[in-house]
Short mmCIF file of C-alpha atoms in Angstrom, two decimals:
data_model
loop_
_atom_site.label_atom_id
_atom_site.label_comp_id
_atom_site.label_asym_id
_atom_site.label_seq_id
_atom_site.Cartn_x
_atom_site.Cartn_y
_atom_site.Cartn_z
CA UNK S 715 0.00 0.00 0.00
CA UNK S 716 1.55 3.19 -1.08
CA UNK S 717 1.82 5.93 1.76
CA UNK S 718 -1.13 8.26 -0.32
CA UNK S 719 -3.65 5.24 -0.09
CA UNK S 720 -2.81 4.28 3.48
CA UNK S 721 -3.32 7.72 4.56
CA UNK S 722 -6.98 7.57 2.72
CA UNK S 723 -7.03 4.49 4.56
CA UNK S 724 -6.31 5.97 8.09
CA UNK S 725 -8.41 9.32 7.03
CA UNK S 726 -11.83 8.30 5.95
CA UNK S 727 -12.92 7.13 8.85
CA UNK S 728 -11.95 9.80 10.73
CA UNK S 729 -13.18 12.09 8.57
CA UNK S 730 -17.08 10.08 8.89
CA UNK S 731 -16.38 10.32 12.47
CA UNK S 732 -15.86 14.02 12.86
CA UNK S 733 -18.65 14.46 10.20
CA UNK S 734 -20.48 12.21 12.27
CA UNK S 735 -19.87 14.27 15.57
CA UNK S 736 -20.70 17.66 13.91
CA UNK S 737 -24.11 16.29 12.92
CA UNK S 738 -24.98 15.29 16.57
CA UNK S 739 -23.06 17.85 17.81
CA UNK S 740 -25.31 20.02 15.50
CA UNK S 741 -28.89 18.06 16.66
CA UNK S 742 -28.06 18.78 19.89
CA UNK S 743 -27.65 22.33 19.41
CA UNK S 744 -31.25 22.12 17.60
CA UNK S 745 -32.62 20.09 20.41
CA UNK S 746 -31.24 22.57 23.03
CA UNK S 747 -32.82 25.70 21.24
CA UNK S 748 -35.71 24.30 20.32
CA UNK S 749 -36.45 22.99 24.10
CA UNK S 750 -35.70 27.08 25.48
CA UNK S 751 -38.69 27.97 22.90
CA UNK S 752 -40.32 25.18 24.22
CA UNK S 753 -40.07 26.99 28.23
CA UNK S 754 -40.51 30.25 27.03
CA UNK S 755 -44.01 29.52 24.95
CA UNK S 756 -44.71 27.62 28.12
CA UNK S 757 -44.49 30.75 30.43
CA UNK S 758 -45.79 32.83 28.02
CA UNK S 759 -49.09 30.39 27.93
CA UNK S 760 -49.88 30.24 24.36
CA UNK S 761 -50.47 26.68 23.43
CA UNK S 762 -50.23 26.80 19.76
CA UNK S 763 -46.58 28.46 20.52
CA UNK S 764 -45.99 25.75 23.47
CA UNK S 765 -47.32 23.20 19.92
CA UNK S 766 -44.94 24.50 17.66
CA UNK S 767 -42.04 24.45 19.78
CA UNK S 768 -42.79 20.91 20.69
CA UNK S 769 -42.99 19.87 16.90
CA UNK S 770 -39.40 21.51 16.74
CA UNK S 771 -38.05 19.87 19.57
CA UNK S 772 -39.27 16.70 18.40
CA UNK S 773 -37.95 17.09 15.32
CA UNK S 774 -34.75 17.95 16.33
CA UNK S 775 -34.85 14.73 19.01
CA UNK S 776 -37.18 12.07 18.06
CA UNK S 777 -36.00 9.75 20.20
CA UNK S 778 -37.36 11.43 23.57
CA UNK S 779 -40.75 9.89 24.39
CA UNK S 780 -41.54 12.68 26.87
CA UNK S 781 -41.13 15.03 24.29
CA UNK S 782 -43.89 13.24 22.24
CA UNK S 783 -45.73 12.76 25.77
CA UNK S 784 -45.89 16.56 26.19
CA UNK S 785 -46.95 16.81 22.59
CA UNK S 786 -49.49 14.74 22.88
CA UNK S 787 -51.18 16.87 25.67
CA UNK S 788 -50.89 20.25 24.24
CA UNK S 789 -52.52 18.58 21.07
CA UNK S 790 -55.72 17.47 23.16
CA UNK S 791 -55.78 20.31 24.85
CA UNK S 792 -56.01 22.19 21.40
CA UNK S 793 -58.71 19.40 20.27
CA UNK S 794 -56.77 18.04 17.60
CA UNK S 795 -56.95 14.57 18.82
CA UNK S 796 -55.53 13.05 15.24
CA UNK S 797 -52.46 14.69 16.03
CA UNK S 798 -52.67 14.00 19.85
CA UNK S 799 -52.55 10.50 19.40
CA UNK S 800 -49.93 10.00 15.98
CA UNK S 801 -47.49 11.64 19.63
CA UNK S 802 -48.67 9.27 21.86
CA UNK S 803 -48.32 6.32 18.92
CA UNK S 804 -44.93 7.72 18.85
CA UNK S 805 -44.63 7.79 22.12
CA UNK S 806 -45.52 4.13 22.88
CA UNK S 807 -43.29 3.21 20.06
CA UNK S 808 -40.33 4.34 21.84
CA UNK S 809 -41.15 3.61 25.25
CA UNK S 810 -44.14 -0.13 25.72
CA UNK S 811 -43.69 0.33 28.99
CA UNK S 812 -45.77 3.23 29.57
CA UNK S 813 -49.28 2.04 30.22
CA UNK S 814 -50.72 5.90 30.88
CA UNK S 815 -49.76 6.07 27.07
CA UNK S 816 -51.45 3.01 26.31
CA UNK S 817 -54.56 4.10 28.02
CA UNK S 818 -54.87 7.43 26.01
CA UNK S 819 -54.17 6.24 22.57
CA UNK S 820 -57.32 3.76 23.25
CA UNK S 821 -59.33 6.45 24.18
CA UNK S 822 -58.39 8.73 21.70
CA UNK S 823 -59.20 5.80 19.33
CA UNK S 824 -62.63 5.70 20.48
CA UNK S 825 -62.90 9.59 20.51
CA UNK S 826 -62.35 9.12 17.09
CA UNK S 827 -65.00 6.57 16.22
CA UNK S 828 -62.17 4.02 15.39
CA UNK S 829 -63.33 1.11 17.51
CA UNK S 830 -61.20 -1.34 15.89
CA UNK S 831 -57.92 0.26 16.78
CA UNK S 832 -59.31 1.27 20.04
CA UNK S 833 -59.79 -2.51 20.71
CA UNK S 834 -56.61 -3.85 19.05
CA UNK S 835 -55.11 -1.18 21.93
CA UNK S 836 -57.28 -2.31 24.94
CA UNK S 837 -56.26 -5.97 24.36
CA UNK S 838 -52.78 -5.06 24.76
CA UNK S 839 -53.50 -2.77 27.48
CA UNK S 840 -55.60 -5.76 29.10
CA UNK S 841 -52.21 -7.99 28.87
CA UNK S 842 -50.04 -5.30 30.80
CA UNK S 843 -52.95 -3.69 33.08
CA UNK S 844 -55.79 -5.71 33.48
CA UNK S 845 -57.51 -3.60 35.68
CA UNK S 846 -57.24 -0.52 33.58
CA UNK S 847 -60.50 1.45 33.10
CA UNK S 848 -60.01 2.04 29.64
CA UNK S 849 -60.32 -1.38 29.20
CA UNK S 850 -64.68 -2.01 29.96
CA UNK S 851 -64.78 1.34 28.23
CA UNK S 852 -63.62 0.15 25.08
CA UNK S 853 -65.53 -2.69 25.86
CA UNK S 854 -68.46 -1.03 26.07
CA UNK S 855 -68.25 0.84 23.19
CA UNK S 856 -67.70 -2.23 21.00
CA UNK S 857 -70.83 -3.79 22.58
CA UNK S 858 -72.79 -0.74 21.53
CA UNK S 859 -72.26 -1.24 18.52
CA UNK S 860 -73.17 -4.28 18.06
CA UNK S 861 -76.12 -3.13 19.22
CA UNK S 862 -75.77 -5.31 22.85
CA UNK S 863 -76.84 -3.54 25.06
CA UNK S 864 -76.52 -5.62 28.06
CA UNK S 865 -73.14 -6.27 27.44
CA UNK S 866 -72.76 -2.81 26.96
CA UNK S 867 -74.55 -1.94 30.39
CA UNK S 868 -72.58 -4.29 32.46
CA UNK S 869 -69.37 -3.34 30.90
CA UNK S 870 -70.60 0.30 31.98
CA UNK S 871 -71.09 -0.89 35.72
CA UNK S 872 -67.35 -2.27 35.64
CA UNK S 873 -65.54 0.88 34.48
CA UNK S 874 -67.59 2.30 37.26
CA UNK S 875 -66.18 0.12 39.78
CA UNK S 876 -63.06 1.05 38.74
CA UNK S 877 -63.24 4.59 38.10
CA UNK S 878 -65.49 5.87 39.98
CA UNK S 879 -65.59 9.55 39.30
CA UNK S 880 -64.39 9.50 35.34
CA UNK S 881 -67.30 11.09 33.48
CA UNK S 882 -66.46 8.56 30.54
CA UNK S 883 -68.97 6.02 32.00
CA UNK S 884 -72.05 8.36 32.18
CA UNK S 885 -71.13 9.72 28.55
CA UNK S 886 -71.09 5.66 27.26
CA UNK S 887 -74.12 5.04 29.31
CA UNK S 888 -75.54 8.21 27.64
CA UNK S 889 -74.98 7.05 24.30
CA UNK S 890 -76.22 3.59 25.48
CA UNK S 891 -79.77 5.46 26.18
CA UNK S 892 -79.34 6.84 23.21
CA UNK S 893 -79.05 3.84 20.73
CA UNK S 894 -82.29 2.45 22.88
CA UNK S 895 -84.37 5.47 21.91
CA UNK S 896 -84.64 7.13 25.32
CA UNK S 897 -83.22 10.96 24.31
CA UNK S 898 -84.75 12.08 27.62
CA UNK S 899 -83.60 10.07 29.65
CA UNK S 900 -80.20 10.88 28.47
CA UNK S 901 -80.61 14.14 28.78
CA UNK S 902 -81.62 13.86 32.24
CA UNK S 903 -78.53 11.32 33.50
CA UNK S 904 -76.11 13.79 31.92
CA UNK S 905 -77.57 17.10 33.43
CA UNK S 906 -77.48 15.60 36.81
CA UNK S 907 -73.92 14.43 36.22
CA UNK S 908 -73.22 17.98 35.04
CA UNK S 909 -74.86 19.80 38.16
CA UNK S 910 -72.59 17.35 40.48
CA UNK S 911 -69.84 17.96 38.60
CA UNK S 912 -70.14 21.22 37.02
CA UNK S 913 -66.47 21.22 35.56
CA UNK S 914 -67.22 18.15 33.69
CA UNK S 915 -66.50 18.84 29.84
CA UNK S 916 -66.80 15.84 28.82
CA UNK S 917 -70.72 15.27 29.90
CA UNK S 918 -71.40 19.01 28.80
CA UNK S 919 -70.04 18.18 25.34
CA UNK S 920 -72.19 15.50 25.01
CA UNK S 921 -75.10 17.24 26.62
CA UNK S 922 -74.60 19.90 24.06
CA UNK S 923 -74.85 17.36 21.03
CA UNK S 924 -77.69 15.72 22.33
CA UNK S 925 -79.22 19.42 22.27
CA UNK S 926 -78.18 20.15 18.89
CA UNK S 927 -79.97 16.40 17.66
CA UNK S 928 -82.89 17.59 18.63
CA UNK S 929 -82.40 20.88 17.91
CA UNK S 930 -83.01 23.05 21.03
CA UNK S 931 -80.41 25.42 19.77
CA UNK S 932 -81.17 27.59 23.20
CA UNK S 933 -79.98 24.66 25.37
CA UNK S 934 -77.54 23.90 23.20
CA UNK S 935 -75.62 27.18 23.36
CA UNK S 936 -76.05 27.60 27.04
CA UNK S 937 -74.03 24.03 27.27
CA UNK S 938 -71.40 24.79 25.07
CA UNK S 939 -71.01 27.98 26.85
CA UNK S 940 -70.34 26.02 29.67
CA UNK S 941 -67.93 24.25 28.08
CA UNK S 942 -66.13 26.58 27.19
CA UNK S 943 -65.26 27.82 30.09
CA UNK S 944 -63.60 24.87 30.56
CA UNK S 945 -61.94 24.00 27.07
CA UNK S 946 -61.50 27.50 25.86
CA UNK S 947 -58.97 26.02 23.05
CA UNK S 948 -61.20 24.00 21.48
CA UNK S 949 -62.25 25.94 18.00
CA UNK S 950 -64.75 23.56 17.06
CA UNK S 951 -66.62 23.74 19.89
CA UNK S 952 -66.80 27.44 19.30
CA UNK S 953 -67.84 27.03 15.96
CA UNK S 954 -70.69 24.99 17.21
CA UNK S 955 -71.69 27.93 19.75
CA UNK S 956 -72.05 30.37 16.88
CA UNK S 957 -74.40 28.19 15.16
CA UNK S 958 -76.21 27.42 18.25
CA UNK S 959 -76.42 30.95 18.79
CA UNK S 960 -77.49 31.99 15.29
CA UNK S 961 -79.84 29.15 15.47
CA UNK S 962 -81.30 30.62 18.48
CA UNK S 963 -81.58 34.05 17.07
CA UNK S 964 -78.91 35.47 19.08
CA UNK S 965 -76.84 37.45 16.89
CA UNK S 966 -74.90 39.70 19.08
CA UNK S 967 -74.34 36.72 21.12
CA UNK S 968 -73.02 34.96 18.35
CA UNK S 969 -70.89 38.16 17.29
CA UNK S 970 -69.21 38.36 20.47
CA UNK S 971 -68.55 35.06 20.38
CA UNK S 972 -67.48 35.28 16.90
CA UNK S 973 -64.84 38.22 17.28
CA UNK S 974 -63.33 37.08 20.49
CA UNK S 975 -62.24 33.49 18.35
CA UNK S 976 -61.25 35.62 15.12
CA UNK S 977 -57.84 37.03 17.28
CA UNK S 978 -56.57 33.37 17.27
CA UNK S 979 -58.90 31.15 15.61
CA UNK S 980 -59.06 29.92 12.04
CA UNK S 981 -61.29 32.60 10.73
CA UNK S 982 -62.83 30.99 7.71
CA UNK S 983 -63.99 28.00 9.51
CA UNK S 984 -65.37 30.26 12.41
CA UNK S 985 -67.20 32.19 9.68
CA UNK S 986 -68.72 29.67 8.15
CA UNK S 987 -71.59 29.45 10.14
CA UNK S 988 -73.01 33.07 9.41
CA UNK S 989 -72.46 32.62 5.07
CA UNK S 990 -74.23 29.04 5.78
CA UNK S 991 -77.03 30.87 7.27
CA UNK S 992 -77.07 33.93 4.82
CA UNK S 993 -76.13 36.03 7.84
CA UNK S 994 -72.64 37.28 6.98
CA UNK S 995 -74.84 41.35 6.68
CA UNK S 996 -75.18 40.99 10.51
CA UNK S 997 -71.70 40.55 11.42
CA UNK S 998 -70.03 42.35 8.48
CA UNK S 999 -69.66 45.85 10.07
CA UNK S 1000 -67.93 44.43 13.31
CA UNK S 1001 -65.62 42.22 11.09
CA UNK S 1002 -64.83 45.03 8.67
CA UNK S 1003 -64.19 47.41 11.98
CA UNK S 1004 -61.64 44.31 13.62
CA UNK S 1005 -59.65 43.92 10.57
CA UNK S 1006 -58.89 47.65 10.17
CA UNK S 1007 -56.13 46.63 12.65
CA UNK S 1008 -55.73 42.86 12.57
CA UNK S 1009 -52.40 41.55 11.03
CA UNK S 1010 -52.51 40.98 7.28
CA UNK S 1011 -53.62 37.09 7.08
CA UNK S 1012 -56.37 37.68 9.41
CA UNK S 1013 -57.27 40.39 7.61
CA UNK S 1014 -56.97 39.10 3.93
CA UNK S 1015 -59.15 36.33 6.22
CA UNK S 1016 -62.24 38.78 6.95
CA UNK S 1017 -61.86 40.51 3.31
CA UNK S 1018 -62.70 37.26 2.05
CA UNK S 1019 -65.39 36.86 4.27
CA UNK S 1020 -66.73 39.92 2.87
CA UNK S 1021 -66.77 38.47 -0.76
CA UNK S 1022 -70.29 36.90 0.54
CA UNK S 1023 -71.62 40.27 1.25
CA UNK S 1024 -72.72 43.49 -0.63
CA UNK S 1025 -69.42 44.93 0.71
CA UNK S 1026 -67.27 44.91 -2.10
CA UNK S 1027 -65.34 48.62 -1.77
CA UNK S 1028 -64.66 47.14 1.67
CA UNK S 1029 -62.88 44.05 0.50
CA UNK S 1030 -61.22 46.41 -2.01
CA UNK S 1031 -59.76 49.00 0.71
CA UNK S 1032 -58.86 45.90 2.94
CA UNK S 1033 -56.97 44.08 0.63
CA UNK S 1034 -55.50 46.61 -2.19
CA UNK S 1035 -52.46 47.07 -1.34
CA UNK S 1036 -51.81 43.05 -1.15
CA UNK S 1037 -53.09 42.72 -4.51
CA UNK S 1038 -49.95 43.02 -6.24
CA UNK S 1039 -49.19 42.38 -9.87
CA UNK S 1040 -47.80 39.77 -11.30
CA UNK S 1041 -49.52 37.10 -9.26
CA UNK S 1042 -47.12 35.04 -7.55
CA UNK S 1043 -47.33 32.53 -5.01
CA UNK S 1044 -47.04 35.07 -2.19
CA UNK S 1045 -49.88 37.21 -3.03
CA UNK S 1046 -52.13 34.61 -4.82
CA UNK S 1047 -55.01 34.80 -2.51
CA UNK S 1048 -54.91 38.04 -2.22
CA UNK S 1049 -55.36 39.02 -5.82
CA UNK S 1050 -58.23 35.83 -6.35
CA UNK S 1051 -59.93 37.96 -3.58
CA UNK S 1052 -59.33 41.15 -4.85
CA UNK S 1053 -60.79 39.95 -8.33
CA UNK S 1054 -63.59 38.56 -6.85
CA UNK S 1055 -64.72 41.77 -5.30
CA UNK S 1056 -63.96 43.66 -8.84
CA UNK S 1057 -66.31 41.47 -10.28
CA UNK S 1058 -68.72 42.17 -7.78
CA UNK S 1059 -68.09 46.30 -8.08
CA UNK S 1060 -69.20 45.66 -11.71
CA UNK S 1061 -65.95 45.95 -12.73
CA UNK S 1062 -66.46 42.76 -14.61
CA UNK S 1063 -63.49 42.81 -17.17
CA UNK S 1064 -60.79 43.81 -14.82
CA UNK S 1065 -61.99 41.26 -12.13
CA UNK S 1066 -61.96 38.36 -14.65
CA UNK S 1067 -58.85 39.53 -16.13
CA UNK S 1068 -57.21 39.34 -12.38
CA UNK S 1069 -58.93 36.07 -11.46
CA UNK S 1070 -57.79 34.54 -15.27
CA UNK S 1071 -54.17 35.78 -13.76
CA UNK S 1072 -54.71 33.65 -10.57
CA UNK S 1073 -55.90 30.69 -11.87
CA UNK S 1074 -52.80 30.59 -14.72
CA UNK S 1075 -50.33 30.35 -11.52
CA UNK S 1076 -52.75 27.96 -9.50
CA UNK S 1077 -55.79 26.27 -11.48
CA UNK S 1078 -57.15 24.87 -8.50
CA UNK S 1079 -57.07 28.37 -6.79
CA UNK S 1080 -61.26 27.73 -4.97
CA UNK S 1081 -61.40 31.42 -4.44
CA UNK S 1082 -60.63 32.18 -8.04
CA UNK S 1083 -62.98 29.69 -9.32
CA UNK S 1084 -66.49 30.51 -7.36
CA UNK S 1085 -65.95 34.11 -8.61
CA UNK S 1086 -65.44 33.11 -12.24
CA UNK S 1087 -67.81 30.47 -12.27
CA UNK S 1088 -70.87 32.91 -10.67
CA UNK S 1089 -69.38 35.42 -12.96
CA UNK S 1090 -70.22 32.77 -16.28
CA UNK S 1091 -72.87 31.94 -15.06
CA UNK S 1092 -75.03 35.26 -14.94
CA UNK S 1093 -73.43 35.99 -18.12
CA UNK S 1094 -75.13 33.04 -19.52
CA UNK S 1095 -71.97 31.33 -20.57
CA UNK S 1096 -73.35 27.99 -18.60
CA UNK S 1097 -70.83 25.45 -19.76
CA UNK S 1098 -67.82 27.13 -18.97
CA UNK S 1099 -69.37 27.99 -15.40
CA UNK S 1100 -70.33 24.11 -14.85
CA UNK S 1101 -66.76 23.62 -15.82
CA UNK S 1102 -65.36 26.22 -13.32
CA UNK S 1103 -67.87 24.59 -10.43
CA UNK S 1104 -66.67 20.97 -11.23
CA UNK S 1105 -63.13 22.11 -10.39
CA UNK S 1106 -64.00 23.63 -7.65
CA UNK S 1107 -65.96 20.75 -5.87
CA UNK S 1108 -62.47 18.36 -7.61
CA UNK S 1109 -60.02 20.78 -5.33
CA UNK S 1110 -62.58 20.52 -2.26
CA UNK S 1111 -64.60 17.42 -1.80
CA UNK S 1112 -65.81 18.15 1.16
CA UNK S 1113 -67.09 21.49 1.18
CA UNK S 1114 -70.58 21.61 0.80
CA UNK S 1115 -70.32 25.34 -0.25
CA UNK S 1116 -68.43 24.33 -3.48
CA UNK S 1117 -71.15 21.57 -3.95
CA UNK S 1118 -74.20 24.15 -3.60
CA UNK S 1119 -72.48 26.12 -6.08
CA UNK S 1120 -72.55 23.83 -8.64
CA UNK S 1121 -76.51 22.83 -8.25
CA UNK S 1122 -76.54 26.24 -8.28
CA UNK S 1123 -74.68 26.64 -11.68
CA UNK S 1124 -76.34 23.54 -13.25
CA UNK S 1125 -80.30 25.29 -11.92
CA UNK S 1126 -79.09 28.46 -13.52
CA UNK S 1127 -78.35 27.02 -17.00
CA UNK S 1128 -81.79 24.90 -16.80
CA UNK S 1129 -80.78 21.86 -16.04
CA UNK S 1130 -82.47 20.69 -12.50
CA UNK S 1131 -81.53 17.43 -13.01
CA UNK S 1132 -78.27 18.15 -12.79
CA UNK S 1133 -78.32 20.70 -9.99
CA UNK S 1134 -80.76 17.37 -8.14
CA UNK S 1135 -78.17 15.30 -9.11
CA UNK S 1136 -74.83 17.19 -7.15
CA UNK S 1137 -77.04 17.51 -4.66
CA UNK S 1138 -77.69 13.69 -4.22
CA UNK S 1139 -74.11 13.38 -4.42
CA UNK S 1140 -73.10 15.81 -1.83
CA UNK S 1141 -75.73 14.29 0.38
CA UNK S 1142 -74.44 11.20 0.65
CA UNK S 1143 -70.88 12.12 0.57
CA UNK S 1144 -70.98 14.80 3.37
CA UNK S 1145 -73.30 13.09 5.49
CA UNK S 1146 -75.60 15.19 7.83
CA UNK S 1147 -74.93 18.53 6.64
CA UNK S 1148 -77.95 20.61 6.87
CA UNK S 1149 -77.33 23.10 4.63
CA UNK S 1150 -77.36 20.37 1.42
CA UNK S 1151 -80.26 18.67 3.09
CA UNK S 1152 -82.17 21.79 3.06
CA UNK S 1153 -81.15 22.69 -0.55
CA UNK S 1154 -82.18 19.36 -1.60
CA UNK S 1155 -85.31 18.35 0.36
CA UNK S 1156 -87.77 20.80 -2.27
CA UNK S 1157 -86.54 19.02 -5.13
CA UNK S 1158 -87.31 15.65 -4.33
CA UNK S 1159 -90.61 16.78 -2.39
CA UNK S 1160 -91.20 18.29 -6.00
CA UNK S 1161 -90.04 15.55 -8.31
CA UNK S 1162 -90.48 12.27 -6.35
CA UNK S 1163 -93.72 13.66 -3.87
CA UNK S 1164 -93.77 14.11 0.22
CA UNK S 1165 -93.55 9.95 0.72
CA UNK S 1166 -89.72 10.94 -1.14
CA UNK S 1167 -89.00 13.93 0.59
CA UNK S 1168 -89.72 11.78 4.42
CA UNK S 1169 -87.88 9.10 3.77
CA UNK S 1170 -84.73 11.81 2.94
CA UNK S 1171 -85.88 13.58 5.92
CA UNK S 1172 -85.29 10.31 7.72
CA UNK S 1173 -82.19 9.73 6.58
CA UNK S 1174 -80.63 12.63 6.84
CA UNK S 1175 -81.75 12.80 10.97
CA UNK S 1176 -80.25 9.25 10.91
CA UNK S 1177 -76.80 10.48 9.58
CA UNK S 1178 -77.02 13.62 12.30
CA UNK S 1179 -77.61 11.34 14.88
CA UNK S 1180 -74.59 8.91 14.64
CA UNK S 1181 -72.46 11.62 13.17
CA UNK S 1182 -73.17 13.61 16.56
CA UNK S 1183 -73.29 11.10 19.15
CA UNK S 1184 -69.93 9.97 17.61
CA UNK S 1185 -68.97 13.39 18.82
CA UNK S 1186 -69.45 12.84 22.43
CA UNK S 1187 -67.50 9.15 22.50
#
């Protein structure tokens, strides 16, 4: 061996070495940084901060399984249990041992509705703690189902031996009464749970969806109210409030809600309720007000709210000077909101001329599309709107907003069938949505008679009623 290749020989390695040591050298630096964000979003009490720190840390040390622990938590309390329990998989992946782990990823698993997971996870939890409680509440849950509801009861009676004062056995035994037809009764076993344990959010949750089932929006807002006092993170919950109070007729109620979740929620979902309603007029003047000095995604956020009102100089002024040409990336939703409100000034030409522009960089831009396809549509160029509206519903599947627009597109250009058609479609693919159910309940009553228009009425009360008591698990 000549001296150049033995000193390769001797080199390389040490060179992977060093290179080796830098990198962890370097992870731990990451890891050490990332964990001081992590303290300091903790002191400073923001939990999507105290989130987003974790994710860092985590990504900077995945092997920690009280980093993914911690993660976990922050992600329930936030309410996004999908992510909550991919850190707690994690979690249990690094570390079997941990049975509290265990425990939580079944019962986020039946949170979710996924009773075969949660059961695949209570077996093994059975194995290591027998006497768990999670383990007769799974138990329970999978007996329900099946529609056994003596199994179901006595599995009930053990979790309550063994947890005595967990509100998960009166929310299972609600459901129980539920599935047997006795709403009331319910009702009544939850309320009295609720005024003996009046910080129970897990029995006011359910009380509230029982309350929206039957539609006593009244009751239901006062118990989500409740519960929020309790889970104050927990958008969805918030969303449901502003329905319940909309439902109820409360409108300033429902503002106030509405504008104290717009400083940190995600605005368009917490807006949704009042366009679904076709009362976006009786919040527009607060939103409008808010956003004169909200930072510039929230307020792009509320001028695009204001697309669904006779507002459009106020989505202009908003939202000008974000509206920058060319279209790029960066200001793309600004400028497919700013050419949607052109449109709607009666500046037709320009605002298709800017939405054209957005839809050349992104042609699955939804904002772009709705405008333009409305826009086609009242100018009696039907196919190319039906076109637009297809896309639209192809780039959202699940937004029944995309999928009224295009029975609204297809009942513009004459063809009902069509518009009774996407409705069908969106009924059964979005289950228990009320807004397609009432969009397509007069078209069957009118094309296949009242017996028709029951038997929807049925079904759609049936998909309402598993969808929300699927809620409260």
């Amino acid at each position: 061996m000549n001296h150049k290749n033995r000193l390769s020989f001797v080199l390389l390695p040490s060179l992977i070495l060093i290179a080796s040591l830098s990198a962890c050298d370097n992870r731990q630096e990451q890891a050490q940084s990332a964990y001081a964000d992590y303290q300091a979003a903790v002191v400073g009490g923001d939990l999507r901060e105290v989130r987003r720190a974790l994710a860092k840390l985590v990504a900077a040390d995945d092997s920690n399984a009280d980093y993914w622990v911690e993660l976990g938590k922050v992600c329930m309390q936030l309410s996004d249990y999908g992510a909550a329990y991919d850190a707690f998989q994690r979690a249990h992946e690094l570390n079997r041992s941990n049975v509290e782990v265990l425990s939580i990823m079944t019962q986020l698993a039946l949170r979710g509705g996924n009773l075969e997971v949660a059961s695949d996870n209570a077996r093994q939890l059975e194995l290591v703690a027998p006497t768990n409680s999670a383990v007769p509440l799974t138990k329970g849950y999978v007996a329900l189902r099946r529609g056994d509801f003596e199994e179901a009861d006595r599995q009930v009676a053990a979790f309550a031996a063994l947890a005595p004062f967990d509100p998960n056995g009166k929310v299972l035994q609600s459901r129980i009464l539920m599935a047997q037809g006795r709403r009331e009764d319910a009702i009544t076993l939850l309320s009295s749970q609720i005024t003996q344990q009046p910080s129970d959010a897990m029995s006011l949750r359910a009380l509230a969806s029982i309350y929206e089932l039957k539609e006593d929006w009244p009751q239901a807002a006062s118990a989500l109210r409740s519960y929020l006092n309790w889970q104050p993170t927990d958008q969805q919950a918030r969303v449901r409030l502003v329905e319940a109070e909309l439902r109820s007729g409360a409108i300033d109620a429902a503002a106030a809600v509405t504008l104290k979740g717009v400083e940190k929620d995600d605005i368009d979902v917490l807006l949704a309720p009042w366009i679904a309603l076709g009362l976006q007029d009786k919040v527009a003047d607060r939103l409008f007000t808010w956003a004169q000095s909200a930072d510039t995604g929230r307020r792009i956020a509320i001028a695009r709210f204001l697309t669904f009102t006779a507002q459009p100089a106020r989505v202009l002024s908003l939202i000008e000077k974000d509206a920058s040409l060319p279209v790029r990336p960066a200001n793309i939703v600004a400028n497919a909101i700013y050419g949607t409100a052109l449109v709607q000034s009666g500046r037709a030409r320009d605002g298709l001329s800017r939405l054209d522009a957005v839809l050349q960089v992104d042609g699955k831009n939804r904002e772009a599309l709705r405008a333009r396809a409305l826009l086609r549509s009242r100018a009696g160029q039907h196919e190319a709107a039906i076109e637009d509206a297809q896309k639209l519903v192809a780039a959202d599947r699940n937004a029944p907003s995309a999928r009224l627009l295009m029975a609204r597109v297809y009942a513009a250009s004459g063809d009902t069938e069509g518009a009774r058609r996407t409705l069908w479609e969106a009924f059964h693919d979005i289950g228990g949505d009320r807004t397609i159910y009432d969009a397509l309940k007069p078209l069957v009553a009118k094309s296949d008679g009242a017996d028709a228009a029951q038997r929807l009425s049925q079904e759609f009360y049936d998909k309402r009623n598993e969808q929300i008591t699927r809620s409260f698990a």
